[in-house]
Coordinates of C-alpha atoms in Angstrom, one line a residue:
X272 CA 8.6 -21.2 11.4
X273 CA 10.2 -22.9 8.5
X274 CA 12.5 -20.7 6.4
X275 CA 11.6 -20.3 2.7
X276 CA 13.5 -22.6 0.4
X277 CA 16.5 -21.2 -1.5
X278 CA 15.9 -19.4 -4.7
X279 CA 16.3 -21.3 -7.9
X280 CA 19.6 -20.8 -9.7
X281 CA 19.5 -19.0 -13.0
X282 CA 18.3 -21.4 -15.8
X283 CA 16.7 -23.9 -13.4
X284 CA 13.1 -24.8 -14.1
X285 CA 10.4 -23.2 -11.9
X286 CA 9.3 -25.5 -9.0
X287 CA 6.4 -27.6 -10.0
X288 CA 3.0 -26.9 -8.4
X289 CA 2.5 -29.0 -5.2
X290 CA -0.8 -30.6 -4.1
X291 CA -2.2 -30.2 -7.6
X292 CA -2.4 -26.5 -7.3
X293 CA -3.0 -24.9 -10.7
X294 CA -1.1 -21.9 -12.0
X295 CA -4.2 -20.3 -13.5
X296 CA -4.2 -18.0 -16.5
X297 CA -6.3 -14.9 -16.7
X298 CA -8.7 -14.5 -19.6
X299 CA -8.2 -11.2 -21.5
X300 CA -10.7 -8.5 -20.6
X301 CA -12.4 -6.8 -23.6
X302 CA -13.2 -3.5 -21.8
X303 CA -11.1 -0.4 -22.4
X304 CA -8.3 0.0 -19.9
X305 CA -8.6 2.7 -17.3
X306 CA -4.8 3.1 -17.4
X307 CA -5.2 4.7 -20.9
X308 CA -7.9 7.2 -19.7
X309 CA -7.4 11.0 -19.2
X310 CA -8.0 10.4 -15.5
X311 CA -5.1 8.0 -15.3
X312 CA -2.8 10.4 -17.2
X313 CA -3.6 13.1 -14.8
X314 CA -2.3 10.9 -12.0
X315 CA 0.8 9.7 -13.9
X316 CA 2.2 11.3 -17.1
X317 CA 5.7 10.0 -17.1
X318 CA 8.3 12.3 -18.9
X319 CA 11.5 11.3 -17.0
X320 CA 12.7 7.7 -16.3
X321 CA 15.7 6.8 -14.2
X322 CA 16.5 3.1 -14.9
X323 CA 19.1 0.4 -14.2
X324 CA 20.2 -1.1 -17.5
X325 CA 19.0 -4.6 -16.5
X326 CA 15.6 -3.2 -15.7
X327 CA 15.3 -1.6 -19.2
X328 CA 16.4 -4.8 -20.8
X329 CA 13.8 -7.0 -19.1
X330 CA 10.4 -7.9 -20.5
X331 CA 8.6 -5.8 -17.9
X332 CA 10.9 -2.9 -18.4
X333 CA 10.2 -3.0 -22.2
X334 CA 6.4 -3.1 -21.4
X335 CA 6.7 0.0 -19.2
X336 CA 8.8 1.9 -21.7
X337 CA 6.4 1.1 -24.5
X338 CA 3.8 3.1 -22.5
X339 CA 6.0 6.1 -22.3
X340 CA 8.0 6.2 -25.5
X341 CA 8.7 9.9 -25.3
X342 CA 10.1 9.9 -21.8
X343 CA 13.7 10.9 -21.3
X344 CA 15.8 8.0 -20.0
X345 CA 18.8 8.3 -17.7
X346 CA 20.6 5.1 -16.9
X347 CA 21.7 4.8 -13.2
X348 CA 23.8 2.2 -11.4
X349 CA 21.2 1.6 -8.7
X350 CA 17.6 2.6 -8.1
X351 CA 17.9 3.4 -4.4
X352 CA 20.3 6.4 -4.3
X353 CA 20.1 8.7 -7.3
X354 CA 21.9 11.9 -6.4
X355 CA 20.2 14.2 -8.9
X356 CA 16.8 12.9 -7.7
X357 CA 16.8 11.7 -4.1
X358 CA 19.9 13.7 -3.0
X359 CA 18.9 17.1 -4.6
X360 CA 17.5 19.4 -1.9
X361 CA 16.1 21.6 -4.6
X362 CA 13.6 18.9 -5.5
X363 CA 11.5 19.6 -2.4
X364 CA 9.6 22.4 -4.2
X365 CA 8.8 19.9 -7.0
X366 CA 7.7 17.1 -4.7
X367 CA 4.3 16.6 -6.3
X368 CA 5.4 17.3 -9.9
X369 CA 8.2 14.7 -9.6
X370 CA 5.6 12.2 -8.4
X371 CA 3.4 12.7 -11.4
X372 CA 6.1 12.9 -14.1
X373 CA 9.1 10.7 -12.9
X374 CA 9.5 7.0 -12.8
X375 CA 12.4 4.8 -11.5
X376 CA 12.9 1.3 -12.8
X377 CA 15.1 -1.2 -10.9
X378 CA 15.7 -4.8 -10.2
X379 CA 14.9 -6.0 -6.7
X380 CA 18.1 -7.7 -5.6
X381 CA 17.0 -9.1 -2.2
X382 CA 13.9 -11.3 -2.2
X383 CA 12.9 -11.9 1.3
X384 CA 9.6 -12.6 3.0
X385 CA 9.6 -11.6 6.6
X386 CA 7.1 -12.3 9.4
X387 CA 4.7 -9.5 10.5
X388 CA 1.8 -10.8 12.6
X389 CA -0.1 -7.5 12.7
X390 CA -1.9 -6.6 9.5
X391 CA -0.6 -9.7 7.7
X392 CA 1.2 -12.9 8.6
X393 CA 4.0 -12.1 6.2
X394 CA 5.4 -9.1 4.3
X395 CA 6.3 -10.2 0.8
X396 CA 9.0 -8.6 -1.4
X397 CA 7.0 -5.7 -2.9
X398 CA 6.9 -4.9 -6.6
X399 CA 7.4 -1.2 -6.0
X400 CA 8.7 1.4 -3.6
X401 CA 7.3 4.9 -3.5
X402 CA 4.1 6.3 -5.0
X403 CA 2.6 8.8 -7.4
X404 CA 0.3 10.0 -4.6
X405 CA 1.7 12.4 -2.1
X406 CA 0.3 11.6 1.4
X407 CA 2.0 13.9 3.8
X408 CA 2.5 11.3 6.5
X409 CA 3.8 8.5 4.3
X410 CA 6.7 6.5 5.9
X411 CA 8.3 5.4 2.6
X412 CA 10.2 8.6 1.7
X413 CA 11.7 9.0 5.2
X414 CA 15.0 7.4 4.1
X415 CA 15.1 8.7 0.5
X416 CA 15.7 12.4 0.8
X417 CA 14.1 15.0 -1.4
X418 CA 12.0 13.1 -3.9
X419 CA 9.8 9.9 -3.8
X420 CA 8.4 8.9 -7.2
X421 CA 7.4 5.3 -7.9
X422 CA 10.2 2.9 -8.2
X423 CA 8.9 -0.2 -10.1
X424 CA 10.8 -3.5 -9.9
X425 CA 10.9 -5.2 -13.3
X426 CA 11.9 -8.7 -12.1
X427 CA 8.4 -9.6 -11.3
X428 CA 8.8 -13.2 -12.4
X429 CA 11.4 -13.7 -9.6
X430 CA 9.2 -12.0 -7.1
X431 CA 6.2 -14.2 -7.9
X432 CA 8.3 -17.3 -7.9
X433 CA 9.7 -16.5 -4.5
X434 CA 6.3 -15.9 -3.0
X435 CA 4.9 -19.1 -4.5
X436 CA 7.7 -21.1 -3.0
X437 CA 7.3 -19.4 0.4
X438 CA 3.5 -20.1 0.5
X439 CA 4.0 -23.7 -0.4
X440 CA 6.7 -24.1 2.2
X441 CA 4.2 -23.1 5.0
X442 CA 1.6 -25.7 4.3
X443 CA -2.0 -25.1 5.5
X444 CA -2.6 -22.6 8.3
X445 CA -3.6 -24.7 11.3
X446 CA -4.5 -21.9 13.8
X447 CA -6.6 -18.8 13.3
X448 CA -5.2 -15.4 14.2
X449 CA -6.0 -11.7 13.8
X450 CA -4.7 -11.8 10.2
X451 CA -7.1 -14.4 9.0
X452 CA -8.8 -17.6 10.4
X453 CA -7.8 -19.9 7.6
X454 CA -5.3 -18.4 5.1
X455 CA -1.7 -17.1 5.4
X456 CA -1.9 -13.4 4.6
X457 CA 0.9 -11.8 2.5
X458 CA 1.1 -8.0 2.3
X459 CA 2.2 -7.4 -1.3
X460 CA 2.2 -3.6 -1.2
X461 CA 4.0 -2.5 1.9
X462 CA 6.0 0.3 0.3
X463 CA 3.8 1.3 -2.5
X464 CA 0.2 1.4 -3.7
X465 CA -0.7 -1.6 -6.0
X466 CA -3.7 0.2 -7.5
X467 CA -1.4 3.0 -8.8
X468 CA 1.3 0.6 -9.9
X469 CA -1.4 -1.0 -12.1
X470 CA -1.5 2.3 -14.1
X471 CA 2.0 1.5 -15.4
X472 CA 2.4 -2.2 -15.8
X473 CA 1.0 -5.7 -14.9
X474 CA 3.0 -6.3 -11.7
X475 CA -0.2 -6.1 -9.6
X476 CA -2.1 -8.3 -12.0
X477 CA 0.7 -10.9 -11.9
X478 CA 0.7 -11.1 -8.1
X479 CA -3.1 -11.3 -8.0
X480 CA -3.0 -14.1 -10.6
X481 CA -0.4 -16.0 -8.6
X482 CA -2.5 -16.0 -5.4
X483 CA -5.5 -17.1 -7.3
X484 CA -3.7 -20.5 -7.6
X485 CA -2.6 -20.6 -3.9
X486 CA -5.5 -21.9 -1.8
X487 CA -3.7 -21.6 1.5
X488 CA -2.8 -17.9 1.2
X489 CA -4.2 -14.5 0.4
X490 CA -2.6 -11.4 -1.0
X491 CA -3.4 -8.1 0.8
X492 CA -2.7 -4.5 0.0
X493 CA -3.9 -1.1 1.2
X494 CA -4.9 1.5 -1.3
X495 CA -6.1 5.1 -1.5
X496 CA -6.7 5.0 -5.2
X497 CA -9.7 3.5 -7.0
X498 CA -8.5 1.8 -10.2
X499 CA -11.3 0.2 -12.1
X500 CA -8.9 -2.0 -14.0
X501 CA -8.5 -4.1 -10.9
X502 CA -12.1 -5.2 -11.2
X503 CA -11.2 -7.4 -14.2
X504 CA -8.4 -9.4 -12.5
X505 CA -10.6 -12.2 -11.1
X506 CA -9.0 -12.7 -7.7
X507 CA -11.5 -15.4 -6.7
X508 CA -11.4 -14.4 -3.0
X509 CA -7.6 -14.8 -2.7
X510 CA -6.8 -11.0 -2.5
X511 CA -7.8 -8.7 0.3
X512 CA -8.1 -5.0 -0.6
X513 CA -7.9 -2.6 2.3
X514 CA -9.4 0.8 1.4
X515 CA -7.7 3.4 3.6
X516 CA -10.1 5.9 5.1
X517 CA -10.0 9.1 7.2
X518 CA -12.4 12.0 7.6
X519 CA -12.7 13.9 4.3
X520 CA -11.4 17.2 5.8
X521 CA -8.2 15.3 6.9
X522 CA -7.9 13.6 3.5
X523 CA -8.1 16.9 1.6
X524 CA -5.3 18.3 3.7
X525 CA -3.1 15.1 4.0
X526 CA -4.0 12.6 1.3
X527 CA -2.7 14.6 -1.7
X528 CA -3.5 13.2 -5.2
X529 CA -5.6 10.3 -3.8
X530 CA -9.1 9.3 -4.7
X531 CA -11.7 11.1 -2.6
X532 CA -12.8 9.2 0.5
X533 CA -16.4 8.9 -0.6
X534 CA -15.1 7.3 -3.9
X535 CA -13.1 4.8 -2.0
X536 CA -16.1 3.8 0.1
X537 CA -18.4 3.7 -3.0
X538 CA -16.0 1.3 -4.6
X539 CA -16.2 -1.3 -1.9
X540 CA -19.2 -3.2 -3.2
X541 CA -17.8 -3.2 -6.8
X542 CA -14.6 -4.8 -5.5
X543 CA -16.4 -7.3 -3.4
X544 CA -18.6 -8.3 -6.4
X545 CA -15.5 -8.7 -8.5
X546 CA -14.1 -11.3 -6.1
X547 CA -12.0 -9.4 -3.6
X548 CA -12.2 -9.5 0.1
X549 CA -12.8 -5.9 1.2
X550 CA -11.5 -4.5 4.5
X551 CA -10.9 -0.9 5.7
X552 CA -7.9 0.8 7.2
X553 CA -8.9 3.6 9.5
X554 CA -5.6 5.2 9.0
X555 CA -3.9 7.3 10.1
X556 CA -5.9 8.6 13.0
X557 CA -4.7 12.2 13.4
X558 CA -5.5 13.9 16.7
X559 CA -6.6 17.5 16.3
X560 CA -9.6 19.6 17.4
X561 CA -12.8 17.9 16.3
X562 CA -11.3 14.6 15.4
X563 CA -13.9 12.5 17.3
X564 CA -16.8 14.4 15.7
X565 CA -15.4 13.9 12.2
X566 CA -14.6 10.2 12.7
X567 CA -18.1 9.7 14.0
X568 CA -19.5 11.3 10.9
X569 CA -17.3 9.1 8.7
X570 CA -18.4 5.9 10.4
X571 CA -22.0 6.9 10.2
X572 CA -21.6 7.4 6.5
X573 CA -20.1 3.9 6.2
X574 CA -23.1 2.5 8.0
X575 CA -25.5 4.4 5.8
X576 CA -24.1 3.6 2.4
X577 CA -22.5 0.2 2.5
X578 CA -24.7 -2.7 1.5
X579 CA -25.1 -5.6 3.9
X580 CA -22.9 -7.9 1.8
X581 CA -19.9 -5.6 2.3
X582 CA -20.6 -5.2 6.1
X583 CA -21.0 -9.0 6.6
X584 CA -17.4 -9.6 5.6
X585 CA -15.7 -6.4 6.5
X586 CA -13.0 -5.8 9.1
X587 CA -10.9 -2.8 10.1
X588 CA -7.4 -1.9 11.1
X589 CA -7.0 1.2 13.3
X590 CA -3.6 2.8 12.9
X591 CA -2.6 5.9 14.8
X592 CA -0.3 8.4 13.2
X593 CA 3.4 7.8 13.3
X594 CA 5.6 10.7 12.0
X595 CA 9.3 11.4 11.5
X596 CA 11.5 14.4 11.9
X597 CA 13.2 14.3 8.6
X598 CA 9.9 13.9 6.8
X599 CA 8.6 16.8 8.8
X600 CA 11.4 19.0 7.6
X601 CA 10.8 17.9 3.9
X602 CA 7.1 18.6 4.3
X603 CA 7.8 22.1 5.5
X604 CA 9.3 22.8 2.1
X605 CA 6.3 21.8 0.0
X606 CA 3.2 21.4 2.3
X607 CA 3.7 23.3 5.7
X608 CA 0.0 23.3 6.4
X609 CA 0.0 19.6 6.8
X610 CA 2.6 19.9 9.6
X611 CA 0.3 22.0 11.6
X612 CA -1.6 18.8 12.5
X613 CA 1.0 16.2 11.9
X614 CA 3.8 17.6 14.0
X615 CA 2.7 18.0 17.7
X616 CA 5.7 17.8 20.0
X617 CA 3.7 18.3 23.1
X618 CA 1.6 15.2 22.4
X619 CA 4.3 13.0 20.7
X620 CA 7.3 11.0 21.9
X621 CA 10.2 9.2 20.1
X622 CA 9.7 5.6 19.2
X623 CA 11.8 2.9 17.6
X624 CA 9.6 1.3 14.9
X625 CA 9.5 -2.4 14.0
X626 CA 11.8 -1.8 11.0
X627 CA 14.4 -0.1 13.2
X628 CA 13.6 3.5 12.2
X629 CA 13.5 6.3 14.8
X630 CA 10.1 8.0 14.5
X631 CA 7.6 9.9 16.7
X632 CA 4.2 8.8 17.8
X633 CA 1.6 10.0 20.2
X634 CA 2.6 9.6 23.8
X635 CA 1.6 6.2 25.2
X636 CA -1.3 7.4 27.4
X637 CA -2.7 9.7 24.7
X638 CA -2.6 6.9 22.2
X639 CA -4.2 4.5 24.6
X640 CA -7.1 6.9 25.2
X641 CA -7.5 7.6 21.5
X642 CA -7.7 3.9 20.6
X643 CA -10.3 3.4 23.3
X644 CA -12.3 6.2 21.9
X645 CA -12.1 4.9 18.4
X646 CA -13.5 1.6 19.5
X647 CA -16.3 3.4 21.3
X648 CA -17.1 5.3 18.1
X649 CA -17.2 2.1 16.1
X650 CA -19.5 0.4 18.6
X651 CA -21.8 3.4 18.4
X652 CA -21.8 4.1 14.7
X653 CA -20.7 1.0 12.9
X654 CA -21.0 -1.9 15.3
X655 CA -20.7 -4.4 12.4
X656 CA -17.2 -3.3 11.6
X657 CA -14.9 -5.8 13.5
X658 CA -11.5 -4.5 14.5
X659 CA -8.9 -6.9 13.3
X660 CA -5.9 -4.9 14.4
X661 CA -5.3 -1.6 16.3
X662 CA -2.0 0.1 16.8

C-alpha cells in the first residue's frame, strides 16, 4: 500500500483538489444548538482546563475557551502526562466528576494514518483522546493513570489536511472487503466519541464536511451518545455512524453517563434520514449469567422497532470484552460493582492487543463459543442484521 505523502511545510498552500473533487462548504443551520441545552451542560460543564499554550492560541482553542469563559486555565507543557491530573491517585474517587468538569487542550504532534482492516480500512489521526462518558471497560484510560477527561486537539486543520491527502493517495478502492464494498473507510474516533466532542467544538463537523468531498472514502465512528446537532451536518452518505449497543441492564451498570440504549436505537432512523450510513456495534459482549437471554431480548427489540429502511442498509460488529489489569484496579476505586462482571480470571487469559498493550480477554474456546452463539441469536431474532466483523 502506498504511504501517505509527506505533510506540507508550514506556509505552503494546501494541496489542490484532485479529480475535480470539491471541498464543499456547509450551509449554516438555523435551529438552536443542542450543545447549548441543559442536557448538554449536564454531560459537560467545564470548570477546569489544562492546556498547551499553542492550543490556547489556535483558532479552535479560542472557539473552545469562548464556550467556557469562567473555566480556570492551567498551562501545561504537554497534554499526555499531567501529574496533577493523570498522575494523582487521589483522583480515582473523582473519576466521573473530572470527566464532566475538566477539559484538556493539546496539539496533536504526530499525524499518522495506520492500516486496520477490521472495523475500518484505516485509523485516521483522531481529533480527541478520552471522553466525558465513563464506560467501565473503556480501553483509552489504560495508559493514562487516574483520570481520563476529554483531550481535544485544536490543530484540526492539520488533521483534516492529512486525511485528505491520504485518501487521495489511495485512489479508488478496487476490491470489496468487510469494511466496505466500494469506499475506503477511515475511523475518525478511535480514542474518543465524536458525538460528545461535538458538544465542545466543531472538530467533528469539520471532519464530516471533509469526507463529504471525498467520494472514494467514508468516515466512521462509534458512539454511545445521541447528539441531535449531528443531524444538521449533511454527511451525504460519506459518514458511517456505529451506534454501540448492549443489553440495557449491562449498560446501566457499565455504560456510565451514556445515552440509554433505547434512545440510541430510536435515533437510528433519524440519522439515516439525515444522510448517515447507520451500523451497530454489539459491543462489548460481556459474559455473565443470563447474557444470552438479554441479548436475545435486545435483538428482538431491534427487529420490532427499526423501520425497514434502517434494516436494509444496516450491518453489525460483534466485539467481545477485552479488559486490563490496571484499569481493573482503577475501577475498584470508583465503581467496584462493574468489576464483578468485567473481571473474571477463571474465564479470561492474557492477550497482546494489536496496539501492543497487554490485556485480558475471554479464553479462546470460551470466546469462540460465545461468538457462535451470538451469530445464532442474530439469525433467530434479527436475521437482516449482517455481521460485518466479529472479534
